[in-house]
Amino acid sequence: TANTNDRANKDKINSIVCEVIMAEEIDIVSETEQLKDYWHDRDIQIEADRSIIALDKPVPVADKIKWVSNEPKVFYDTSVALISSYPPRFRLPLSINFEAEEKEKMAKTERFILGIWRSLDARQYNRGQTYWLRELAYWVLSGWYSVFCLVKKEGDNVDFIADLWDPKTVYPEWDSEGLVKCIRTFSTDKRTAKSMVYTWQSKGLETEFAEPSTETVKIINYWVKRGNECFNAILVGDQTVKKLTKEPYDHIPIHIGTVGIPEKSTLDWPKRAGENIIAADRDMYAYRNILISLLVTIMAETA
């Protein structure tokens, strides 16, 4: 009886929370900027690492020649290729004295999992991207990864979705139990923004959308969890294409993780949490770039 009453009280509290969040005015733009400010140091570090890998040349100073080494890019691309070269093999254990029926079920399950894996690749290819494992390896080696995971059933069709998002566009907030808020925000061109909205409309989103007046459009995908209720809203430019809506999930369907220093006991932990695979050699790359640039400058002046 006690357990039943506890569940009833919990459901009642969750219902009240649901009504409160639907009634309150949430400034999504303001909350987005607050989270972006919180993760500011992380974003700066991610940008610095990407600049090294992209071989961005520094601005020349006083006619001095500036060269950059291609070693970090070669190292990063090779690491991604090595990790994602071979697809995983799915094997489920059988009991010692297994029966033929059990073995058949296990074989079907393995084929089912393999089918899900192949469907992830097919979804990637249809959108002009590379195979799923390669993209996952790319983000994991960057120190951060974020995956939008969902299973959708429409009629007899079931879609397994595991879309990989650029971690720099994803701003999470955790409590002691898990993810309670996640905002994905980025800027794109007008054509892409329109295409995204039309795709959502084709999947059942009822919204009015006017063509943006600017060529650059900011997208905000807002997720929040209150109690056991999950809510989502989408802003495109200055238009709310999806009002804050209760979703049929008890959690935010986004997995966000870091590779690096896992502790959160220091003030600068957002900057240090996710470490790029090139992190240990950052200073060496900068030192070599200075030496190479100096040698080339001397040669150009004296040759």
mmCIF file of C-alpha atoms in Angstrom:
data_model
loop_
_atom_site.group_PDB
_atom_site.id
_atom_site.type_symbol
_atom_site.label_atom_id
_atom_site.label_comp_id
_atom_site.label_asym_id
_atom_site.label_seq_id
_atom_site.Cartn_x
_atom_site.Cartn_y
_atom_site.Cartn_z
ATOM 1 C CA THR A 1 0.000 0.000 0.000
ATOM 2 C CA ALA A 2 2.861 2.350 0.843
ATOM 3 C CA ASN A 3 4.490 1.746 -2.540
ATOM 4 C CA THR A 4 1.186 2.340 -4.303
ATOM 5 C CA ASN A 5 0.657 5.608 -2.442
ATOM 6 C CA ASP A 6 4.227 6.708 -3.223
ATOM 7 C CA ARG A 7 3.697 6.079 -6.917
ATOM 8 C CA ALA A 8 0.363 7.916 -6.844
ATOM 9 C CA ASN A 9 1.928 10.905 -5.089
ATOM 10 C CA LYS A 10 4.845 10.905 -7.523
ATOM 11 C CA ASP A 11 2.482 10.819 -10.509
ATOM 12 C CA LYS A 12 0.480 13.668 -8.996
ATOM 13 C CA ILE A 13 3.629 15.754 -8.492
ATOM 14 C CA ASN A 14 4.745 15.055 -12.051
ATOM 15 C CA SER A 15 1.336 16.125 -13.333
ATOM 16 C CA ILE A 16 1.559 19.396 -11.396
ATOM 17 C CA VAL A 17 5.080 20.010 -12.712
ATOM 18 C CA CYS A 18 3.828 19.410 -16.239
ATOM 19 C CA GLU A 19 1.059 21.975 -15.832
ATOM 20 C CA VAL A 20 3.450 24.531 -14.325
ATOM 21 C CA ILE A 21 6.035 24.307 -17.086
ATOM 22 C CA MET A 22 3.379 24.526 -19.778
ATOM 23 C CA ALA A 23 1.936 27.620 -18.114
ATOM 24 C CA GLU A 24 5.147 29.494 -17.322
ATOM 25 C CA GLU A 25 6.779 31.829 -19.786
ATOM 26 C CA ILE A 26 10.212 30.464 -20.725
ATOM 27 C CA ASP A 27 12.648 32.789 -22.458
ATOM 28 C CA ILE A 28 14.361 30.189 -24.619
ATOM 29 C CA VAL A 29 16.701 32.685 -26.265
ATOM 30 C CA SER A 30 17.869 33.981 -22.882
ATOM 31 C CA GLU A 31 18.410 30.461 -21.519
ATOM 32 C CA THR A 32 20.377 29.585 -24.646
ATOM 33 C CA GLU A 33 22.715 32.525 -24.180
ATOM 34 C CA GLN A 34 23.190 31.673 -20.499
ATOM 35 C CA LEU A 35 24.222 28.109 -21.305
ATOM 36 C CA LYS A 36 26.509 29.309 -24.098
ATOM 37 C CA ASP A 37 28.210 31.632 -21.611
ATOM 38 C CA TYR A 38 28.663 28.734 -19.195
ATOM 39 C CA TRP A 39 30.338 26.603 -21.878
ATOM 40 C CA HIS A 40 32.355 29.505 -23.296
ATOM 41 C CA ASP A 41 35.759 28.094 -22.254
ATOM 42 C CA ARG A 42 34.899 24.708 -23.733
ATOM 43 C CA ASP A 43 33.961 26.276 -27.054
ATOM 44 C CA ILE A 44 37.203 28.262 -27.198
ATOM 45 C CA GLN A 45 39.253 25.090 -26.629
ATOM 46 C CA ILE A 46 37.286 23.159 -29.253
ATOM 47 C CA GLU A 47 37.815 25.973 -31.768
ATOM 48 C CA ALA A 48 41.553 26.068 -31.024
ATOM 49 C CA ASP A 49 41.901 22.306 -31.544
ATOM 50 C CA ARG A 50 39.904 22.406 -34.759
ATOM 51 C CA SER A 51 42.066 25.231 -36.052
ATOM 52 C CA ILE A 52 45.187 23.101 -35.504
ATOM 53 C CA ILE A 53 43.661 20.102 -37.280
ATOM 54 C CA ALA A 54 42.348 22.255 -40.141
ATOM 55 C CA LEU A 55 45.871 23.690 -40.680
ATOM 56 C CA ASP A 56 44.650 27.267 -40.361
ATOM 57 C CA LYS A 57 47.608 29.566 -40.968
ATOM 58 C CA PRO A 58 48.180 32.467 -38.572
ATOM 59 C CA VAL A 59 48.122 36.025 -39.872
ATOM 60 C CA PRO A 60 51.630 37.028 -41.069
ATOM 61 C CA VAL A 61 53.386 39.637 -38.915
ATOM 62 C CA ALA A 62 56.018 42.079 -40.249
ATOM 63 C CA ASP A 63 56.470 40.152 -43.496
ATOM 64 C CA LYS A 64 57.581 37.041 -41.652
ATOM 65 C CA ILE A 65 56.638 33.764 -43.307
ATOM 66 C CA LYS A 66 54.240 31.603 -41.311
ATOM 67 C CA TRP A 67 54.137 27.862 -41.837
ATOM 68 C CA VAL A 68 52.161 25.199 -39.978
ATOM 69 C CA SER A 69 52.914 21.501 -39.690
ATOM 70 C CA ASN A 70 50.481 18.994 -41.191
ATOM 71 C CA GLU A 71 51.357 16.443 -38.503
ATOM 72 C CA PRO A 72 48.265 17.014 -36.274
ATOM 73 C CA LYS A 73 45.887 16.588 -39.205
ATOM 74 C CA VAL A 74 47.638 13.431 -40.419
ATOM 75 C CA PHE A 75 47.642 12.041 -36.877
ATOM 76 C CA TYR A 76 43.967 12.838 -36.322
ATOM 77 C CA ASP A 77 42.737 11.516 -39.682
ATOM 78 C CA THR A 78 44.817 8.346 -39.325
ATOM 79 C CA SER A 79 43.452 7.729 -35.827
ATOM 80 C CA VAL A 80 39.869 8.146 -37.058
ATOM 81 C CA ALA A 81 40.523 5.751 -39.936
ATOM 82 C CA LEU A 82 42.108 3.109 -37.687
ATOM 83 C CA ILE A 83 39.253 3.153 -35.188
ATOM 84 C CA SER A 84 36.493 2.999 -37.797
ATOM 85 C CA SER A 85 38.112 0.692 -40.377
ATOM 86 C CA TYR A 86 36.267 -2.462 -39.350
ATOM 87 C CA PRO A 87 32.592 -2.658 -38.361
ATOM 88 C CA PRO A 88 31.851 -4.364 -35.041
ATOM 89 C CA ARG A 89 30.796 -7.993 -34.840
ATOM 90 C CA PHE A 90 27.692 -8.679 -32.821
ATOM 91 C CA ARG A 91 27.789 -11.953 -30.878
ATOM 92 C CA LEU A 92 25.365 -12.936 -28.101
ATOM 93 C CA PRO A 93 26.322 -15.692 -25.629
ATOM 94 C CA LEU A 94 24.438 -18.957 -25.437
ATOM 95 C CA SER A 95 23.964 -21.085 -22.339
ATOM 96 C CA ILE A 96 26.121 -24.203 -21.999
ATOM 97 C CA ASN A 97 23.331 -26.679 -22.643
ATOM 98 C CA PHE A 98 21.472 -24.602 -25.173
ATOM 99 C CA GLU A 99 18.593 -25.892 -27.226
ATOM 100 C CA ALA A 100 18.085 -25.453 -30.942
ATOM 101 C CA GLU A 101 15.267 -22.971 -30.392
ATOM 102 C CA GLU A 102 17.476 -20.803 -28.168
ATOM 103 C CA LYS A 103 20.250 -20.813 -30.753
ATOM 104 C CA GLU A 104 17.803 -19.784 -33.472
ATOM 105 C CA LYS A 105 16.520 -16.901 -31.346
ATOM 106 C CA MET A 106 20.052 -15.696 -30.679
ATOM 107 C CA ALA A 107 20.893 -15.861 -34.383
ATOM 108 C CA LYS A 108 17.798 -13.829 -35.234
ATOM 109 C CA THR A 109 18.682 -11.265 -32.563
ATOM 110 C CA GLU A 110 22.207 -10.890 -33.951
ATOM 111 C CA ARG A 111 20.818 -10.366 -37.455
ATOM 112 C CA PHE A 112 18.342 -7.851 -36.041
ATOM 113 C CA ILE A 113 21.130 -5.840 -34.388
ATOM 114 C CA LEU A 114 23.142 -5.990 -37.607
ATOM 115 C CA GLY A 115 20.094 -4.696 -39.470
ATOM 116 C CA ILE A 116 19.842 -1.732 -37.077
ATOM 117 C CA TRP A 117 23.534 -1.017 -37.638
ATOM 118 C CA ARG A 118 23.113 -1.068 -41.412
ATOM 119 C CA SER A 119 20.054 1.186 -41.186
ATOM 120 C CA LEU A 120 22.181 3.794 -39.381
ATOM 121 C CA ASP A 121 24.641 3.730 -42.283
ATOM 122 C CA ALA A 122 21.814 3.952 -44.821
ATOM 123 C CA ARG A 123 20.419 7.024 -43.042
ATOM 124 C CA GLN A 124 23.857 8.618 -43.175
ATOM 125 C CA TYR A 125 24.317 7.893 -46.892
ATOM 126 C CA ASN A 126 20.875 9.235 -47.764
ATOM 127 C CA ARG A 127 21.865 12.568 -46.237
ATOM 128 C CA GLY A 128 25.199 12.777 -48.038
ATOM 129 C CA GLN A 129 27.322 11.816 -45.029
ATOM 130 C CA THR A 130 29.906 9.128 -44.415
ATOM 131 C CA TYR A 131 29.275 5.836 -42.622
ATOM 132 C CA TRP A 132 28.097 6.068 -39.025
ATOM 133 C CA LEU A 133 31.100 4.546 -37.256
ATOM 134 C CA ARG A 134 33.542 6.870 -39.010
ATOM 135 C CA GLU A 135 31.583 9.939 -37.922
ATOM 136 C CA LEU A 136 31.296 8.633 -34.358
ATOM 137 C CA ALA A 137 35.072 8.060 -34.250
ATOM 138 C CA TYR A 138 35.652 11.595 -35.526
ATOM 139 C CA TRP A 139 33.667 13.153 -32.682
ATOM 140 C CA VAL A 140 34.936 10.805 -29.953
ATOM 141 C CA LEU A 141 38.541 11.641 -30.803
ATOM 142 C CA SER A 142 37.639 15.333 -30.595
ATOM 143 C CA GLY A 143 36.920 14.786 -26.884
ATOM 144 C CA TRP A 144 33.159 15.359 -27.044
ATOM 145 C CA TYR A 145 30.278 13.524 -28.694
ATOM 146 C CA SER A 146 26.504 13.972 -28.772
ATOM 147 C CA VAL A 147 23.994 11.534 -30.242
ATOM 148 C CA PHE A 148 20.268 12.051 -30.754
ATOM 149 C CA CYS A 149 18.808 8.571 -30.121
ATOM 150 C CA LEU A 150 15.233 7.722 -30.951
ATOM 151 C CA VAL A 151 13.115 4.802 -32.120
ATOM 152 C CA LYS A 152 10.069 5.784 -34.162
ATOM 153 C CA LYS A 153 7.274 3.531 -35.326
ATOM 154 C CA GLU A 154 4.946 4.597 -38.112
ATOM 155 C CA GLY A 155 2.604 1.838 -39.149
ATOM 156 C CA ASP A 156 4.678 -1.249 -39.844
ATOM 157 C CA ASN A 157 7.894 0.730 -40.241
ATOM 158 C CA VAL A 158 10.305 1.192 -37.357
ATOM 159 C CA ASP A 159 13.160 3.690 -37.664
ATOM 160 C CA PHE A 160 16.197 3.503 -35.411
ATOM 161 C CA ILE A 161 17.763 6.955 -35.248
ATOM 162 C CA ALA A 162 21.194 7.783 -33.849
ATOM 163 C CA ASP A 163 22.053 11.138 -35.404
ATOM 164 C CA LEU A 164 25.473 12.512 -34.499
ATOM 165 C CA TRP A 165 25.506 16.222 -33.703
ATOM 166 C CA ASP A 166 28.449 18.592 -33.600
ATOM 167 C CA PRO A 167 29.217 18.764 -29.844
ATOM 168 C CA LYS A 168 30.105 22.447 -30.133
ATOM 169 C CA THR A 169 26.474 23.192 -31.040
ATOM 170 C CA VAL A 170 25.116 21.272 -28.033
ATOM 171 C CA TYR A 171 24.880 22.863 -24.595
ATOM 172 C CA PRO A 172 23.888 20.450 -21.804
ATOM 173 C CA GLU A 173 22.948 20.876 -18.182
ATOM 174 C CA TRP A 174 23.054 17.985 -15.729
ATOM 175 C CA ASP A 175 21.837 17.522 -12.196
ATOM 176 C CA SER A 176 22.885 14.706 -9.858
ATOM 177 C CA GLU A 177 20.576 12.269 -11.652
ATOM 178 C CA GLY A 178 21.140 13.032 -15.318
ATOM 179 C CA LEU A 179 20.501 15.394 -18.197
ATOM 180 C CA VAL A 180 17.837 17.978 -17.323
ATOM 181 C CA LYS A 181 18.341 20.494 -20.129
ATOM 182 C CA CYS A 182 19.927 20.401 -23.544
ATOM 183 C CA ILE A 183 19.976 23.181 -26.112
ATOM 184 C CA ARG A 184 21.297 22.696 -29.616
ATOM 185 C CA THR A 185 21.914 25.975 -31.388
ATOM 186 C CA PHE A 186 23.724 26.858 -34.591
ATOM 187 C CA SER A 187 23.514 29.226 -37.549
ATOM 188 C CA THR A 188 22.880 28.042 -41.079
ATOM 189 C CA ASP A 189 21.924 29.459 -44.449
ATOM 190 C CA LYS A 190 18.341 30.335 -45.345
ATOM 191 C CA ARG A 191 17.964 27.465 -47.817
ATOM 192 C CA THR A 192 18.972 24.839 -45.255
ATOM 193 C CA ALA A 193 16.696 26.369 -42.599
ATOM 194 C CA LYS A 194 13.715 26.239 -44.945
ATOM 195 C CA SER A 195 14.506 22.633 -45.841
ATOM 196 C CA MET A 196 14.615 21.656 -42.165
ATOM 197 C CA VAL A 197 11.229 23.236 -41.456
ATOM 198 C CA TYR A 198 9.614 21.622 -44.505
ATOM 199 C CA THR A 199 10.971 18.248 -43.367
ATOM 200 C CA TRP A 200 9.426 18.708 -39.931
ATOM 201 C CA GLN A 201 6.124 19.711 -41.524
ATOM 202 C CA SER A 202 6.148 16.610 -43.725
ATOM 203 C CA LYS A 203 6.512 14.501 -40.570
ATOM 204 C CA GLY A 204 3.444 16.015 -38.947
ATOM 205 C CA LEU A 205 4.577 19.257 -37.322
ATOM 206 C CA GLU A 206 1.743 21.760 -37.686
ATOM 207 C CA THR A 207 3.285 25.208 -37.916
ATOM 208 C CA GLU A 208 3.207 28.376 -39.971
ATOM 209 C CA PHE A 209 6.543 29.450 -41.342
ATOM 210 C CA ALA A 210 7.492 32.578 -43.247
ATOM 211 C CA GLU A 211 10.647 32.712 -45.321
ATOM 212 C CA PRO A 212 13.450 34.370 -43.304
ATOM 213 C CA SER A 213 14.499 37.820 -44.433
ATOM 214 C CA THR A 214 18.202 37.228 -43.709
ATOM 215 C CA GLU A 215 20.615 34.851 -45.423
ATOM 216 C CA THR A 216 21.916 33.548 -42.091
ATOM 217 C CA VAL A 217 19.369 31.921 -39.805
ATOM 218 C CA LYS A 218 19.846 30.836 -36.191
ATOM 219 C CA ILE A 219 18.315 27.517 -35.107
ATOM 220 C CA ILE A 220 17.513 26.675 -31.477
ATOM 221 C CA ASN A 221 16.371 23.170 -30.511
ATOM 222 C CA TYR A 222 15.369 23.363 -26.843
ATOM 223 C CA TRP A 223 14.923 20.316 -24.604
ATOM 224 C CA VAL A 224 14.074 20.374 -20.900
ATOM 225 C CA LYS A 225 13.147 17.681 -18.367
ATOM 226 C CA ARG A 226 10.991 18.362 -15.326
ATOM 227 C CA GLY A 227 10.338 15.385 -13.100
ATOM 228 C CA ASN A 228 9.497 12.522 -15.443
ATOM 229 C CA GLU A 229 8.203 14.842 -18.161
ATOM 230 C CA CYS A 230 10.179 15.886 -21.217
ATOM 231 C CA PHE A 231 9.477 18.998 -23.326
ATOM 232 C CA ASN A 232 10.772 20.300 -26.635
ATOM 233 C CA ALA A 233 10.562 23.566 -28.581
ATOM 234 C CA ILE A 234 12.188 24.743 -31.828
ATOM 235 C CA LEU A 235 13.002 28.294 -32.920
ATOM 236 C CA VAL A 236 14.071 29.198 -36.454
ATOM 237 C CA GLY A 237 15.311 32.759 -36.642
ATOM 238 C CA ASP A 238 12.767 34.882 -34.803
ATOM 239 C CA GLN A 239 9.960 32.371 -35.428
ATOM 240 C CA THR A 240 8.772 29.689 -33.039
ATOM 241 C CA VAL A 241 8.023 26.786 -35.365
ATOM 242 C CA LYS A 242 7.318 24.427 -32.473
ATOM 243 C CA LYS A 243 5.903 25.672 -29.182
ATOM 244 C CA LEU A 244 7.020 24.067 -25.951
ATOM 245 C CA THR A 245 5.456 20.629 -26.306
ATOM 246 C CA LYS A 246 5.330 17.648 -23.997
ATOM 247 C CA GLU A 247 7.066 14.661 -25.584
ATOM 248 C CA PRO A 248 6.254 10.979 -24.915
ATOM 249 C CA TYR A 249 9.598 10.322 -23.209
ATOM 250 C CA ASP A 250 10.690 10.202 -19.589
ATOM 251 C CA HIS A 251 14.169 11.483 -20.507
ATOM 252 C CA ILE A 252 15.844 13.768 -23.028
ATOM 253 C CA PRO A 253 16.730 11.474 -25.976
ATOM 254 C CA ILE A 254 20.248 12.840 -26.365
ATOM 255 C CA HIS A 255 23.449 11.136 -25.220
ATOM 256 C CA ILE A 256 26.288 13.552 -24.467
ATOM 257 C CA GLY A 257 29.676 12.361 -23.368
ATOM 258 C CA THR A 258 33.292 13.361 -22.938
ATOM 259 C CA VAL A 259 36.636 11.656 -23.393
ATOM 260 C CA GLY A 260 39.316 13.081 -21.151
ATOM 261 C CA ILE A 261 39.178 14.255 -17.557
ATOM 262 C CA PRO A 262 35.883 13.062 -16.029
ATOM 263 C CA GLU A 263 35.954 14.934 -12.715
ATOM 264 C CA LYS A 264 33.894 18.052 -12.019
ATOM 265 C CA SER A 265 35.625 19.313 -8.886
ATOM 266 C CA THR A 266 37.475 22.251 -10.456
ATOM 267 C CA LEU A 267 36.212 25.594 -11.704
ATOM 268 C CA ASP A 268 37.554 25.002 -15.203
ATOM 269 C CA TRP A 269 36.115 21.506 -15.627
ATOM 270 C CA PRO A 270 33.979 22.430 -18.700
ATOM 271 C CA LYS A 271 37.192 23.335 -20.515
ATOM 272 C CA ARG A 272 39.084 20.251 -19.322
ATOM 273 C CA ALA A 273 36.350 17.602 -19.477
ATOM 274 C CA GLY A 274 36.686 16.646 -23.138
ATOM 275 C CA GLU A 275 40.235 16.330 -24.416
ATOM 276 C CA ASN A 276 41.052 16.086 -28.090
ATOM 277 C CA ILE A 277 43.427 13.269 -29.016
ATOM 278 C CA ILE A 278 46.012 15.900 -30.020
ATOM 279 C CA ALA A 279 45.846 17.618 -26.603
ATOM 280 C CA ALA A 280 49.145 16.160 -25.351
ATOM 281 C CA ASP A 281 51.058 17.553 -28.352
ATOM 282 C CA ARG A 282 49.564 21.051 -28.636
ATOM 283 C CA ASP A 283 52.698 22.791 -27.332
ATOM 284 C CA MET A 284 54.983 20.701 -29.540
ATOM 285 C CA TYR A 285 52.963 21.562 -32.636
ATOM 286 C CA ALA A 286 53.169 25.275 -31.787
ATOM 287 C CA TYR A 287 56.925 24.999 -31.130
ATOM 288 C CA ARG A 288 57.563 23.214 -34.435
ATOM 289 C CA ASN A 289 55.502 25.780 -36.322
ATOM 290 C CA ILE A 290 57.712 28.529 -34.861
ATOM 291 C CA LEU A 291 60.911 26.705 -35.831
ATOM 292 C CA ILE A 292 59.745 25.876 -39.349
ATOM 293 C CA SER A 293 58.520 29.435 -39.917
ATOM 294 C CA LEU A 294 61.843 30.842 -38.635
ATOM 295 C CA LEU A 295 63.883 28.573 -40.896
ATOM 296 C CA VAL A 296 61.840 29.447 -43.952
ATOM 297 C CA THR A 297 61.987 33.163 -43.138
ATOM 298 C CA ILE A 298 65.791 33.066 -42.766
ATOM 299 C CA MET A 299 66.136 31.119 -45.997
ATOM 300 C CA ALA A 300 63.931 33.583 -47.896
ATOM 301 C CA GLU A 301 65.928 36.565 -46.586
ATOM 302 C CA THR A 302 69.381 35.116 -47.251
ATOM 303 C CA ALA A 303 68.956 32.976 -50.361
#
